[in-house]
Amino acid sequence: MNILVANLGSTSFKYRLFRMDQDGGEVLAHGGYERVTDHAIAIDDAIATLQRDGIIQSTDDIDAVGFKTVLGKDLSGCVIADQSVIDALDGFADVAPAHNPPYANGIRQFAKALPNAKLVALFETAFYQWTSPASAHYAIPKSWRDIGIRRYGFHGASHKFIAERSAELMDRPDVAETTRRLYLDGQQAPDAAPLRVVSCHLGGSSSVTGILNGVAIGTSMGFSPQSGLPQNNRVGDLDSGAIPYAMKKLGISVDEAARQLTKESGLQGLSGVSNDLRDIAAAANDGNQDAHLALDALAHSIRHWIGAFMIELGGIDALVFTAGIGENNTAIRATVCNGLENFGLHLDAEKNTATRATEATISRDNSPAKIFVIPANEELVLAREVFRKLS
Ligand code: AMP
């Protein structure tokens, strides 16, 4: 099955064409466009390029298109991308303004360009469909809950991949199979010994998710991708009282407050140096105290959420690091794991230092709980879920 994974930004379009079968898949082609003003033109050009390069003979050779949609009002899961998906994206366009409109538009364009292809949306919120009401709800008035304000969670594709892969590494094929079939079967009642995993997706955008027997029990991100850990330019968790206070004191509008919390906050705002952890670490090495603070605040927040999920899970069997920072930044991993031996997590300092951008076990051989680095590959995750959905 040939599956095109479409990654749509407000001014960008990237794609990766996979040939998928039961045993996995291979990338047939990939490409992308920046500074896009009309997604329809970019999409048509991508399809024409695939034909011209002989990757496909006709548009019918693309069996399906997968979309990593972010946040739908009243809709989640891995679903056929029909009008209901477009309506759900439009319903929350204000909450995810950089993500929802390009995907709604992209789905419309692909329906025109590839009328015979199946279109499938995998919502980033999908993995959290089975979290408990207690973990999903904020203590807000009913009228606020009625307009859809609750904890949704994001990075679902990445954390679900970690759930599946960590179960394989922990020699728990039963749990891996539960996760593989999650969007087909829904949650299954686990009757085996619990497998308790905490997954840390640390990148430009970061979150920590607790996973019991392959199913998420909660995550650090909430209503919007603004929440949880400090992100590259986004604030992460913030006391709601701070927003009206800052608006009055600084004399700024709600839109300007939202802009500053989205563009000028997070690691950029705290460090005053950069939104990239490599630059921040270099500045900290040079003695920049604000850069130190940004590194410490990130590590503190990661540990805060790991601790929360270890309590919820009743312990931990595996801690996983993934995404750009999680895969490459050995210092953050060491700081996060510091002093967690009483919880069964013994980091092997040498293995940690030696591991970058590759799958590895970085705990000591005799560590009761394992610590893994598992590279993220969100396009492949999407291609797999689309293949499962359609086969
Ligand atoms: P992502 O959003 O997953 O691409 O992650 C971006 C973040 O990962 C940035 O803060 C980078 O500093 C960090 N990162 C990416 N690659 C590396 C690398 N090779 N070494 C250290 N940090 C990296």
mmCIF file of N, CA and C in Angstrom, residues 14-17 27-32 50:
data_model
loop_
_atom_site.group_PDB
_atom_site.id
_atom_site.type_symbol
_atom_site.label_atom_id
_atom_site.label_comp_id
_atom_site.label_asym_id
_atom_site.label_seq_id
_atom_site.Cartn_x
_atom_site.Cartn_y
_atom_site.Cartn_z
ATOM 1 N N LYS A 14 5.376 19.465 3.630
ATOM 2 C CA LYS A 14 6.388 18.419 3.444
ATOM 3 C C LYS A 14 5.664 17.104 3.260
ATOM 4 N N TYR A 15 6.271 16.207 2.493
ATOM 5 C CA TYR A 15 5.619 14.909 2.303
ATOM 6 C C TYR A 15 6.651 13.801 2.280
ATOM 7 N N ARG A 16 6.173 12.621 2.571
ATOM 8 C CA ARG A 16 6.993 11.420 2.519
ATOM 9 C C ARG A 16 6.092 10.307 1.985
ATOM 10 N N LEU A 17 6.543 9.652 0.923
ATOM 11 C CA LEU A 17 5.731 8.570 0.355
ATOM 12 C C LEU A 17 6.312 7.237 0.813
ATOM 13 N N VAL A 27 10.641 4.132 2.543
ATOM 14 C CA VAL A 27 10.341 5.453 1.993
ATOM 15 C C VAL A 27 10.655 5.428 0.502
ATOM 16 N N LEU A 28 9.673 5.742 -0.340
ATOM 17 C CA LEU A 28 9.894 5.776 -1.785
ATOM 18 C C LEU A 28 10.380 7.153 -2.235
ATOM 19 N N ALA A 29 9.904 8.180 -1.573
ATOM 20 C CA ALA A 29 10.292 9.543 -1.971
ATOM 21 C C ALA A 29 9.897 10.511 -0.866
ATOM 22 N N HIS A 30 10.568 11.645 -0.854
ATOM 23 C CA HIS A 30 10.151 12.706 0.068
ATOM 24 C C HIS A 30 10.497 14.056 -0.530
ATOM 25 N N GLY A 31 9.832 15.076 -0.042
ATOM 26 C CA GLY A 31 10.106 16.414 -0.560
ATOM 27 C C GLY A 31 9.376 17.448 0.266
ATOM 28 N N GLY A 32 9.535 18.697 -0.117
ATOM 29 C CA GLY A 32 8.867 19.722 0.675
ATOM 30 C C GLY A 32 8.935 21.096 0.039
ATOM 31 N N LEU A 50 6.289 13.457 -8.376
ATOM 32 C CA LEU A 50 6.353 12.007 -8.152
ATOM 33 C C LEU A 50 6.125 11.249 -9.466
#
